[in-house]
XYZ file of C-alpha atoms in Angstrom:
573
model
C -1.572 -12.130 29.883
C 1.254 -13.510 31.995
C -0.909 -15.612 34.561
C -0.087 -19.376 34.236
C -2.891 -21.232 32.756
C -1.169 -23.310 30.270
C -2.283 -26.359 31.553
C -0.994 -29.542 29.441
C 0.548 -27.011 27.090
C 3.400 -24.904 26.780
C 1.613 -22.761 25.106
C -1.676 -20.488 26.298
C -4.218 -18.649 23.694
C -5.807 -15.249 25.318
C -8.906 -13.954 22.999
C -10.379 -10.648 22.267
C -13.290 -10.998 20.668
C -15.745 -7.934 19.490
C -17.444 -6.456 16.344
C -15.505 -4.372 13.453
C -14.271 -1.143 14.537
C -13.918 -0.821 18.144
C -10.559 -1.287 18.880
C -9.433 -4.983 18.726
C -6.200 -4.337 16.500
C -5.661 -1.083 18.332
C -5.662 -2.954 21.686
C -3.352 -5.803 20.769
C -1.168 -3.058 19.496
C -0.687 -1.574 22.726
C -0.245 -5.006 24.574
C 2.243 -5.898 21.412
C 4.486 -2.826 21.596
C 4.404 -2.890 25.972
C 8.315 -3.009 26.818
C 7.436 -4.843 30.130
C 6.000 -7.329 27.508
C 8.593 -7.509 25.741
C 11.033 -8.312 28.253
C 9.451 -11.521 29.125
C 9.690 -13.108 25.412
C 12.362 -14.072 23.082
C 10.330 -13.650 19.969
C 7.421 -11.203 19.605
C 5.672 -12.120 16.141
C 2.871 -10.291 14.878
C 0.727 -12.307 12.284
C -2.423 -10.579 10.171
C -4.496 -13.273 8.774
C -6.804 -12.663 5.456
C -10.044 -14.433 4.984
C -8.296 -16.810 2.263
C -4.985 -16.668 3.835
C -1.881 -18.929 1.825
C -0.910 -22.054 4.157
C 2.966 -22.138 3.167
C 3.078 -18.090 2.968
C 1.760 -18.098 6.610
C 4.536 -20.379 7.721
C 7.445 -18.292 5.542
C 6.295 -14.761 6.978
C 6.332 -16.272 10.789
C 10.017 -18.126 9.995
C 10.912 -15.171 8.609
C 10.033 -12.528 11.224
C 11.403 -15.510 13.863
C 14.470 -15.045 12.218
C 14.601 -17.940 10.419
C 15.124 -19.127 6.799
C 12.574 -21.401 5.003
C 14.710 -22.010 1.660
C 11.749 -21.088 -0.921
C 10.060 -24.579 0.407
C 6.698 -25.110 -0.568
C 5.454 -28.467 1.327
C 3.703 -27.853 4.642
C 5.369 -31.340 5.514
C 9.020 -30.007 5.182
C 8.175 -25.930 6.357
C 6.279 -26.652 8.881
C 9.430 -28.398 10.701
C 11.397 -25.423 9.443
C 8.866 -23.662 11.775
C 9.452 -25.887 14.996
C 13.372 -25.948 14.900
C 13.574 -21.880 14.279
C 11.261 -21.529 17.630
C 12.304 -24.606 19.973
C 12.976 -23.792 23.166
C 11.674 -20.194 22.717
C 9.322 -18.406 24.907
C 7.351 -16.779 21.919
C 4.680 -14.244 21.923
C 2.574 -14.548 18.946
C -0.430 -12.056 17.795
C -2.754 -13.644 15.057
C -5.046 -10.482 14.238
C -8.041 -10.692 12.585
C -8.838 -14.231 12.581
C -11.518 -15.526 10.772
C -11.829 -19.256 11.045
C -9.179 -20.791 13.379
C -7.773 -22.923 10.678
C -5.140 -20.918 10.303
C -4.311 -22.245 14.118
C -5.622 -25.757 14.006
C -4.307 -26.628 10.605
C -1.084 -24.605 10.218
C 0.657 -23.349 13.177
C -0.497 -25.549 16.199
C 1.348 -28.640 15.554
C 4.464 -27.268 14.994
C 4.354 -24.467 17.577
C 2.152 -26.194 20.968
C 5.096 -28.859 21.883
C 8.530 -27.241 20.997
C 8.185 -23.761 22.194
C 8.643 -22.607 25.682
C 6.297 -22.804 28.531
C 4.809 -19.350 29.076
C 4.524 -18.568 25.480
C 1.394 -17.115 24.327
C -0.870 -16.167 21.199
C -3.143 -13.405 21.358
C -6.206 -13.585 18.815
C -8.386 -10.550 17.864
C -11.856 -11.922 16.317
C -14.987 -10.880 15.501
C -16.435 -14.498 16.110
C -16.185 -16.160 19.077
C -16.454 -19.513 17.329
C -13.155 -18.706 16.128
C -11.692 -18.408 20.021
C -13.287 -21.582 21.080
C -11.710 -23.538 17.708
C -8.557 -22.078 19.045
C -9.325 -22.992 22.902
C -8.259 -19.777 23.976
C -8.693 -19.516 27.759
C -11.950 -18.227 29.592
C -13.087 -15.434 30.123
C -12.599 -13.867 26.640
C -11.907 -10.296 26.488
C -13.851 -8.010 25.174
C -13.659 -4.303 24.210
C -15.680 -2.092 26.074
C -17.578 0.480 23.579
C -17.378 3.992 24.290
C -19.237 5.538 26.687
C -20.758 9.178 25.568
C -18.337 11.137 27.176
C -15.386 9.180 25.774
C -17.107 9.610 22.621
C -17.633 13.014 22.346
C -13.875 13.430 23.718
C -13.278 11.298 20.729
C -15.248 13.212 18.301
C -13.779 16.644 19.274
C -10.642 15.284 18.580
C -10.700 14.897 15.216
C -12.398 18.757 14.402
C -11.044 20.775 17.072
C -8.022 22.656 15.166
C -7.833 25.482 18.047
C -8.927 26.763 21.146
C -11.597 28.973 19.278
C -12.806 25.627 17.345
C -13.237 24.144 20.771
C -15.473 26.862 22.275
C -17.441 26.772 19.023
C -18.149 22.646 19.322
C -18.554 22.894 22.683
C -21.633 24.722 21.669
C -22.687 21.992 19.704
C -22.737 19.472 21.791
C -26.498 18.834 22.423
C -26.482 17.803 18.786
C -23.077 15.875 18.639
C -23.628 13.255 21.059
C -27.189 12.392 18.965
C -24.241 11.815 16.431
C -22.579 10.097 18.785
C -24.959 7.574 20.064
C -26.152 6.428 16.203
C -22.589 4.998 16.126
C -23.335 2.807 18.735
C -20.074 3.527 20.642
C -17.500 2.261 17.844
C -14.353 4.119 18.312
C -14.117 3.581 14.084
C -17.587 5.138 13.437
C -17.308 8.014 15.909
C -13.819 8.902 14.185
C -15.510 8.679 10.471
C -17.908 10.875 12.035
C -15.288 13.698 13.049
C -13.896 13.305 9.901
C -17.220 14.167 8.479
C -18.025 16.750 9.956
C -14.439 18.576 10.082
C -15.785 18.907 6.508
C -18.480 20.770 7.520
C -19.029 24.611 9.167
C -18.880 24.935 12.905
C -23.061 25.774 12.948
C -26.302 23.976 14.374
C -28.139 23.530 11.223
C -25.151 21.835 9.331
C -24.705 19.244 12.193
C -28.437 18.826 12.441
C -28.286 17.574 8.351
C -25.943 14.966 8.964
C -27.984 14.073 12.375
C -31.065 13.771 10.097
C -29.674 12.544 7.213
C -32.080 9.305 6.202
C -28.833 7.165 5.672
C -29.047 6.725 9.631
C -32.409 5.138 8.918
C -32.353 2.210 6.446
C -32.720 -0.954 7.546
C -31.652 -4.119 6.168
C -28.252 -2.895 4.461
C -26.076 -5.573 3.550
C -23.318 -6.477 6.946
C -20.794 -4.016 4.759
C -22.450 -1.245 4.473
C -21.359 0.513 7.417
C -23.799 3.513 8.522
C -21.253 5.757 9.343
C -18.571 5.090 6.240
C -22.533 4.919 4.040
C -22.808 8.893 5.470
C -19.079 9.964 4.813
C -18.747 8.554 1.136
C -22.272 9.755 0.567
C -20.784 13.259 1.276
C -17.742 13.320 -1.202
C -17.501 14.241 -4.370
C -17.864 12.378 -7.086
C -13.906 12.764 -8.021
C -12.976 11.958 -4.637
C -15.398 8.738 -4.156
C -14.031 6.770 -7.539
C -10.378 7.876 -5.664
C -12.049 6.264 -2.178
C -13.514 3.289 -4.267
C -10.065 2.849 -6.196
C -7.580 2.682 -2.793
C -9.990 -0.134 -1.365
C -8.993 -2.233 -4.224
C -4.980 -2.082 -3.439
C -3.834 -5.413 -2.174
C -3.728 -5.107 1.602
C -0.915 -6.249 2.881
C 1.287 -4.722 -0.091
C 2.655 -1.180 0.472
C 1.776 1.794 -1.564
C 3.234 5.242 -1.676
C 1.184 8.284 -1.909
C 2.918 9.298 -5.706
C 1.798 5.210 -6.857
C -1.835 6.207 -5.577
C -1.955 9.735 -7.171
C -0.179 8.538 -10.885
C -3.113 5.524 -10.720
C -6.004 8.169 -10.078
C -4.186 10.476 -12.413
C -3.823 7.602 -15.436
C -7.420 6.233 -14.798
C -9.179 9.976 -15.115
C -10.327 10.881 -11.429
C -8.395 13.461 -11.115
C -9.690 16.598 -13.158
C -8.216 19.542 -13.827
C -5.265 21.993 -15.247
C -2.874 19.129 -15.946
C 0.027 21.727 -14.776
C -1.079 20.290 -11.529
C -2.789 16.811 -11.383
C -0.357 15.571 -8.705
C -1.239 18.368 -6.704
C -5.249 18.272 -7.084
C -4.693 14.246 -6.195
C -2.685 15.032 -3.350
C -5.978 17.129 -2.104
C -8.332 14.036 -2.886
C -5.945 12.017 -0.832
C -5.574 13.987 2.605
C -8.939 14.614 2.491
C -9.275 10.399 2.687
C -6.936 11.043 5.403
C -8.745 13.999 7.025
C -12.335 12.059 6.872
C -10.721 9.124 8.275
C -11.107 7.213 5.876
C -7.635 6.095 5.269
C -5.178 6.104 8.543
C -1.425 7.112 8.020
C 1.077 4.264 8.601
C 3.291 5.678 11.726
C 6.169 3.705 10.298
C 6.599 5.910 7.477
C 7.104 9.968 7.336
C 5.164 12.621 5.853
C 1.761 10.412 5.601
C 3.096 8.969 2.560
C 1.118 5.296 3.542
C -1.628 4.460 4.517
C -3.876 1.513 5.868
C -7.682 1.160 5.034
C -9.601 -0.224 8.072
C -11.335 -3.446 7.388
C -14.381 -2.107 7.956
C -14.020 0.945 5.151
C -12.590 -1.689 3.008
C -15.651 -3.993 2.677
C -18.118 -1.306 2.483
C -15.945 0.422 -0.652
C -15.688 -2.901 -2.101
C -18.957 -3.777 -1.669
C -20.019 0.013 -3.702
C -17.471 -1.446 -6.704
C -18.335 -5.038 -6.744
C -19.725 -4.594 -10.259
C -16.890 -3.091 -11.877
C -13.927 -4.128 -9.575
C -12.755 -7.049 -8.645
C -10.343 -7.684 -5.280
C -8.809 -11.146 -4.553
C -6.147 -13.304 -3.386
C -4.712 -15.993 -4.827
C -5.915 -18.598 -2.241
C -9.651 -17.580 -2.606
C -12.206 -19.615 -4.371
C -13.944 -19.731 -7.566
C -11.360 -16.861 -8.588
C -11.594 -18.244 -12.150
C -15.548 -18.978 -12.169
C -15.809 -14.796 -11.270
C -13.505 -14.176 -13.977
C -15.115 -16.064 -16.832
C -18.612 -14.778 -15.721
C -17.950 -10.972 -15.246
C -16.178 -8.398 -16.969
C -14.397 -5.501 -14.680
C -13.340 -2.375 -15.090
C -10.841 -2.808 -12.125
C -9.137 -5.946 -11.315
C -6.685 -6.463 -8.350
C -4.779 -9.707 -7.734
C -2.538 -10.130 -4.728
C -0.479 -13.829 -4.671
C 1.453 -14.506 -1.326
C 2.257 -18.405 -2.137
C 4.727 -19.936 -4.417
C 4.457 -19.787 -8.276
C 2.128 -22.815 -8.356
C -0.090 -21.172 -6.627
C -0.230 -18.028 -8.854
C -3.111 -17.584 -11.225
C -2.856 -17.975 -14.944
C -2.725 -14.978 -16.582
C -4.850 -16.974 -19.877
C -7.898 -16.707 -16.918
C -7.758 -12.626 -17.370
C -8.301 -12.803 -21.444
C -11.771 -12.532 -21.130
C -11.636 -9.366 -19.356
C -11.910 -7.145 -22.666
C -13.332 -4.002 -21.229
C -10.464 -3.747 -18.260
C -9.406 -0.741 -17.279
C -6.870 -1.037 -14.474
C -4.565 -3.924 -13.375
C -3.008 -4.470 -10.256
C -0.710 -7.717 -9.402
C 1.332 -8.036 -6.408
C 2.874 -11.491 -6.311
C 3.237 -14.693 -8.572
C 1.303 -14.748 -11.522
C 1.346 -17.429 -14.036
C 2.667 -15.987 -16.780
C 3.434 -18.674 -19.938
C 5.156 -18.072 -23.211
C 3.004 -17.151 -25.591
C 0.716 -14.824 -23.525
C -0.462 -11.522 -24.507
C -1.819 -8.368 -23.440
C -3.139 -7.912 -26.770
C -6.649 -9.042 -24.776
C -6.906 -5.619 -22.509
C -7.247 -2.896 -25.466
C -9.029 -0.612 -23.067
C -5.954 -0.715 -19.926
C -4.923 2.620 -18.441
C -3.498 1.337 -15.457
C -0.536 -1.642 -15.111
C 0.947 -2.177 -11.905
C 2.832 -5.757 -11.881
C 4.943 -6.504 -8.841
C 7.128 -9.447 -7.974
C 6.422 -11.521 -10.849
C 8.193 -13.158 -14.036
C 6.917 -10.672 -16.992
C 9.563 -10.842 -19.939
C 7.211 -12.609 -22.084
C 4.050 -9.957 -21.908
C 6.844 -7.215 -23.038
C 6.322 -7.890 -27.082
C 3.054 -6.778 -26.481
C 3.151 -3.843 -24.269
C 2.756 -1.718 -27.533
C -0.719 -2.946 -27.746
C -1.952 -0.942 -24.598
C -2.527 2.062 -26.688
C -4.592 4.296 -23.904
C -1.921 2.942 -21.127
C -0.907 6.289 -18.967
C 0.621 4.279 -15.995
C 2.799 1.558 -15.851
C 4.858 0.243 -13.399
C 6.904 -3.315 -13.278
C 8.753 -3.211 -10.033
C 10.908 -6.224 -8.863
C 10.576 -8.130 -11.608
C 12.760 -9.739 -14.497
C 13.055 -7.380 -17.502
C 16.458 -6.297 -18.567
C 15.030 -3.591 -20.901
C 12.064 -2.389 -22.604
C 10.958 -3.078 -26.332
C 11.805 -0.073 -28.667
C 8.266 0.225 -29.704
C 7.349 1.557 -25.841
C 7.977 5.149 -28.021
C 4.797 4.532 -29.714
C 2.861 4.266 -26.259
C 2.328 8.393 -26.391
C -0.147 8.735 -23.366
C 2.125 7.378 -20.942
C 2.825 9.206 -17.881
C 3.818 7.064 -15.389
C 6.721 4.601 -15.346
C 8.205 2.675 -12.412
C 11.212 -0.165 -12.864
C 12.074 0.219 -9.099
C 13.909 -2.701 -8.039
C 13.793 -4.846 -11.687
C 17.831 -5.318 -10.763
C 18.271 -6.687 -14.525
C 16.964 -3.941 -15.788
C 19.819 -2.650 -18.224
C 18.959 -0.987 -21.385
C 16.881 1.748 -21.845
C 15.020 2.171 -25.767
C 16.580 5.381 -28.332
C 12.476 5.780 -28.722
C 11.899 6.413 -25.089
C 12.517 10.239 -25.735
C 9.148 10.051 -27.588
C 7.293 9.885 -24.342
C 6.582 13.735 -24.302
C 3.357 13.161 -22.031
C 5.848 11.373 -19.035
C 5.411 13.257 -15.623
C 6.892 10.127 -13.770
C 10.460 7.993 -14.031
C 11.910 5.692 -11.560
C 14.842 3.693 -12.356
C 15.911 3.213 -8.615
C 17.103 -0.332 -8.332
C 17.823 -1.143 -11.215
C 21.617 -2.046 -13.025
C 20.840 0.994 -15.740
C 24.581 2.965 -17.448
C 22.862 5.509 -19.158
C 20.195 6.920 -20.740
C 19.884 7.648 -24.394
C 20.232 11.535 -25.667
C 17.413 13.731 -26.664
C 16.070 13.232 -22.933
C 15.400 16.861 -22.587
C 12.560 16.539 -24.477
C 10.784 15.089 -21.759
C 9.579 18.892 -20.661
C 6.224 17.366 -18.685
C 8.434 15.678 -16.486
C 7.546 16.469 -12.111
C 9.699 13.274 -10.726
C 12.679 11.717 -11.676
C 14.281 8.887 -9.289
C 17.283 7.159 -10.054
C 19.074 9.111 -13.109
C 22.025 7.894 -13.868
C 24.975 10.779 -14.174
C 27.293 9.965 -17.258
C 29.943 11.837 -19.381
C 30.092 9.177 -21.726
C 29.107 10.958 -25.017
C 26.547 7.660 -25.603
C 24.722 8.570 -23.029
C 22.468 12.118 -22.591
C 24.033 13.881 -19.695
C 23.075 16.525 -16.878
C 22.784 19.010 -19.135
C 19.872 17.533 -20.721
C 17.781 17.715 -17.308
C 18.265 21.588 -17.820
C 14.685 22.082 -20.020
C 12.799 19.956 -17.444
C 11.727 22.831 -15.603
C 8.595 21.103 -13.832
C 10.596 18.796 -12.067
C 10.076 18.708 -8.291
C 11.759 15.472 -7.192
C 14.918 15.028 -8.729
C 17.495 11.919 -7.157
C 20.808 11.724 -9.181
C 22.568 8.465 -8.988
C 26.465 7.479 -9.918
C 27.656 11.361 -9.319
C 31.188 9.810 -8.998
C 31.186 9.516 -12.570
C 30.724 13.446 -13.024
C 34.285 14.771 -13.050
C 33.806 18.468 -13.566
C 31.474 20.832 -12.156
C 31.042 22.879 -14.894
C 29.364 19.663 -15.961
C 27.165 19.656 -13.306
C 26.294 23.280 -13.250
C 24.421 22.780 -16.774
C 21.866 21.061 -14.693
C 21.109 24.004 -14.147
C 18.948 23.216 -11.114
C 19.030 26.625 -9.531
C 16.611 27.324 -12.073
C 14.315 24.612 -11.762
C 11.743 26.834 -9.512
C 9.463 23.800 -8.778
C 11.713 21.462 -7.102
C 10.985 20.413 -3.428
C 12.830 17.366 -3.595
C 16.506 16.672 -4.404
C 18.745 13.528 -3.533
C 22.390 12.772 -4.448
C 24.043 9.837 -4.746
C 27.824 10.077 -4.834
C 30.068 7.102 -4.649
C 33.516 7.348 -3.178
C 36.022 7.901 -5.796
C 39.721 6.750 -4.374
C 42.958 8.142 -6.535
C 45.840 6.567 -6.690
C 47.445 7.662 -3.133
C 44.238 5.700 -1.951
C 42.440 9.462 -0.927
C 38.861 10.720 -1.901
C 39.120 12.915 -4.584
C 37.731 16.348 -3.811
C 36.005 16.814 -7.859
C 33.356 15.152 -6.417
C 32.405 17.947 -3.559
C 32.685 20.628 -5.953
C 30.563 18.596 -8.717
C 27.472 18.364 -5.254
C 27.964 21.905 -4.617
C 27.571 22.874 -8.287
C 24.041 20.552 -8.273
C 22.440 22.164 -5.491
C 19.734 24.499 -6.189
C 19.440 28.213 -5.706
């Protein structure tokens, strides 16, 4: 990686090139996050390029994570210098992983990368096509990743089933049948791990291993390149809850992040989740460890508790593949998004926009789509005066992010069957008072709408609500008669008041199902008696508390000390 072979250029492109699921990302990873590495560049940039990737999104992200500023500019002509004077004269490290065609290289990033940055630098490409490292001229030999051999296999297998030394001895006893597992996944690190997950599902016994060994999935021939043998057998082995849940979390836009409680109020709005409704959440937390158990899902290290996840490529096009007549995945840069549109309707419709607002897709192209179900947008969306949602009588699920939305809000009352909606970072300042006539919601999410003001007097009428998050957002108060909101579990972002407009803690004192609670503004509470009518000690459900307490200075310029016996007051037990 650091042998000189740059030639003409200052800058050198190193390959790996293999099939889906054995290890490319993984390996670049490693090489990435090396601190020897490291120490030899300035910049280390890691870059994950889509199929229909956005030319002047491309160029912000890498300014961006160079440290640069690109302004909101939209013309490769003027970004693309942007690019060159944020990296000249730095010995950069680049990783472009999973690269499809090398335009993104030839037609984006070459020019103004190859002649301003540093000699040494480097760009690492993963690839499943070795066209694509020949378009890029990355340097002979390419590399490729080994597959497993059967003893780093089974290893490999073990791994995800052993729980203790007693499961051990058992599957140790099983191995005559496990590597026959083992060698129908053709030594793919992803496949053998899908295969664990599998069969951690099932008992520890010969004749349960020999079902999934036999099972005739291993044996059709012909299946379409995404239907994955291995994924085919695992999905095949769910139930039927837990497949539409599988089916669903292929269709959230990749490179957005979603939390676990997003995922579970989606399956929970849309009906996948069956069951005492005292404890949906909890009955969609089991659907989605058990994604994470089967390997079907992976946690995100970068966040605690498992509360993200990534979906391997691999698992993503076979789910997708399973839905493709009822749901609907795509990017704004992708082709013949409209032609799909007009000439199918979806139950399920995700849109994910990483350009600029011109490059956002009109929200008239959706009207057709009268049986719709779900809607996910992350990103610009066209979005004119004058448009409706009057079109989507059937939507359960709304989940707009980043986008201008003020003029759909007239209509929102139309969604009669919506349970879940959520309008994060974008441009409302309040929501219509007819949202109280919306009765089977049960999931709201403003987070980040930093407008957001005014909450409606019929909002109290939302007795179905189990979800409220109003962190982010500029809200004073909330309107009395809140306590009647007894279905509540989570409640981010309350704002404390003792202005007698506004309900105060007391009301939160019926919502005995709460089990996230985060207070905001506690500087405002000046009494603790106040506080005590919370009365969370009672609340017998509640895992989760946050406080947020502003300083309050007096006078003399100290802290005042109300607001330490107000905290003490809150917490629970």
């Amino acid at each position: 990686m650091l042998s000189e072979k740059e030639g003409n250029t200052n800058i050198m492109v190193v390959a790996v090139v293999s099939v889906g699921g054995i290890g490319k990302t993984t390996l670049a990873q490693k090489v990435f996050n090396n601190e020897a590495l490291n120490a030899e560049f300035e910049k280390m940039i890691w870059l994950s390029i889509n199929k229909d990737f956005d030319k002047v999104e491309l160029l912000r992200t890498i300014i961006t994570q160079a440290g640069g500023v690109h302004g909101g500019e939209k013309a490769l002509a003027v970004i693309q210098p942007i690019l060159a004077a944020t990296l000249k004269g730095k010995k950069l490290f680049l990783v472009l992983d999973d690269v499809w065609n090398h335009g993104a290289w030839d037609d984006v990033l070459k020019a103004p990368l190859a002649n301003v940055v540093a000699r040494g630098s480097r760009v690492l490409v993963t690839t499943r096509d070795e066209r694509v490292a020949r378009g890029m001229k990355a340097v002979l030999p390419y590399h490729h990743v080994d597959k497993l051999d059967e003893e780093d296999a089974w290893s490999l297998l073990k791994k995800q089933i052993i729980l203790s030394e007693t499961d051990e001895r058992e599957i140790d006893m099983l191995k005559d049948i496990g590597v026959q597992i083992i060698a129908k996944c053709d030594g793919l690190p992803l496949a053998v791990k899908i295969m664990g997950g599998l069969l951690c599902q099932k008992d520890k016994k010969h004749r349960e291993w020999e079902m999934v060994l036999d099972d005739s999935i291993w044996s059709i021939s012909g299946l379409p390149e995404e239907l994955n043998h291995a994924v085919y057998l695992s999905y095949e082995d769910l139930s039927s809850c837990a497949k539409q849940c599988f089916l669903h979390y292929s269709l959230l836009p990749k490179t957005a992040v979603f939390y676990r409680d997003q995922i579970i109020g989606m399956w929970v709005s849309e009906g996948f989740v069956h069951g005492n409704s005292d404890y949906l959440e909890e009955l969609g937390s089991t659907y989605y460890k058990e994604l994470i158990l089967r390997n079907l899902v992976e946690p995100n290290t970068q966040y605690v508790d498992q509360c993200v996840c990534n979906m391997h490529d691999v698992v993503r096009s076979f789910a997708q593949f399973v839905a493709r007549n009822e749901a609907l995945a795509t990017c704004s840069g992708e082709t013949n998004i409209v032609s799909k549109l007009s000439g199918h309707e979806f139950l399920q419709i995700s849109l994910e926009s990483k350009g600029s607002e011109s490059d956002g897709l009109d929200w008239s192209s959706l009207q057709a789509q009268k049986t719709l179900r779900a809607l996910i947008s992350v990103g610009y969306i066209n979005i004119k005066p004058g448009d409706s949602l009057v079109h989507f009588p059937c939507l359960r699920t709304l989940h707009i992010d980043s986008a201008h939305v003020v003029e759909l809000l007239e209509s929102l009352h139309e969604l009669k069957h919506l349970r879940y909606l959520s309008l994060e970072n974008t441009d409302i300042s309040s929501l219509p008072d007819s949202i109280g006539k919306m009765k089977f919601l049960q999931y709201i999410s403003l987070y980040g709408c930093e407008q957001f003001l005014k909450v409606p007097h019929s909002f109290v009428k939302l007795g179905q609500l189990r979800y409220l998050n109003f962190c982010g957002t500029s809200i004073e108060g909330i309107p009395r008669g809140f306590h009647a909101l007894t279905s509540m579990r989570a409640l981010h972002g309350f704002p404390a008041q003792v202005d007698g407009h506004w309900c105060s803690l007391e009301e939160l004192g019926p919502l005995s199902q709460l089990k996230h609670l985060q207070l905001d503004g506690l500087e405002n509470i000046t009494a603790s008696s106040s506080a005590a009518k919370a009365k969370l000690g009672d609340k017998v459900h509640l895992t989760d508390l946050t406080l947020a307490c502003g300083s309050i200075l007096g006078y003399d310029g100290l802290i005042k000390e109300e607001g330490c016996l107000m905290s003490s007051a809150l917490r629970p037990g």
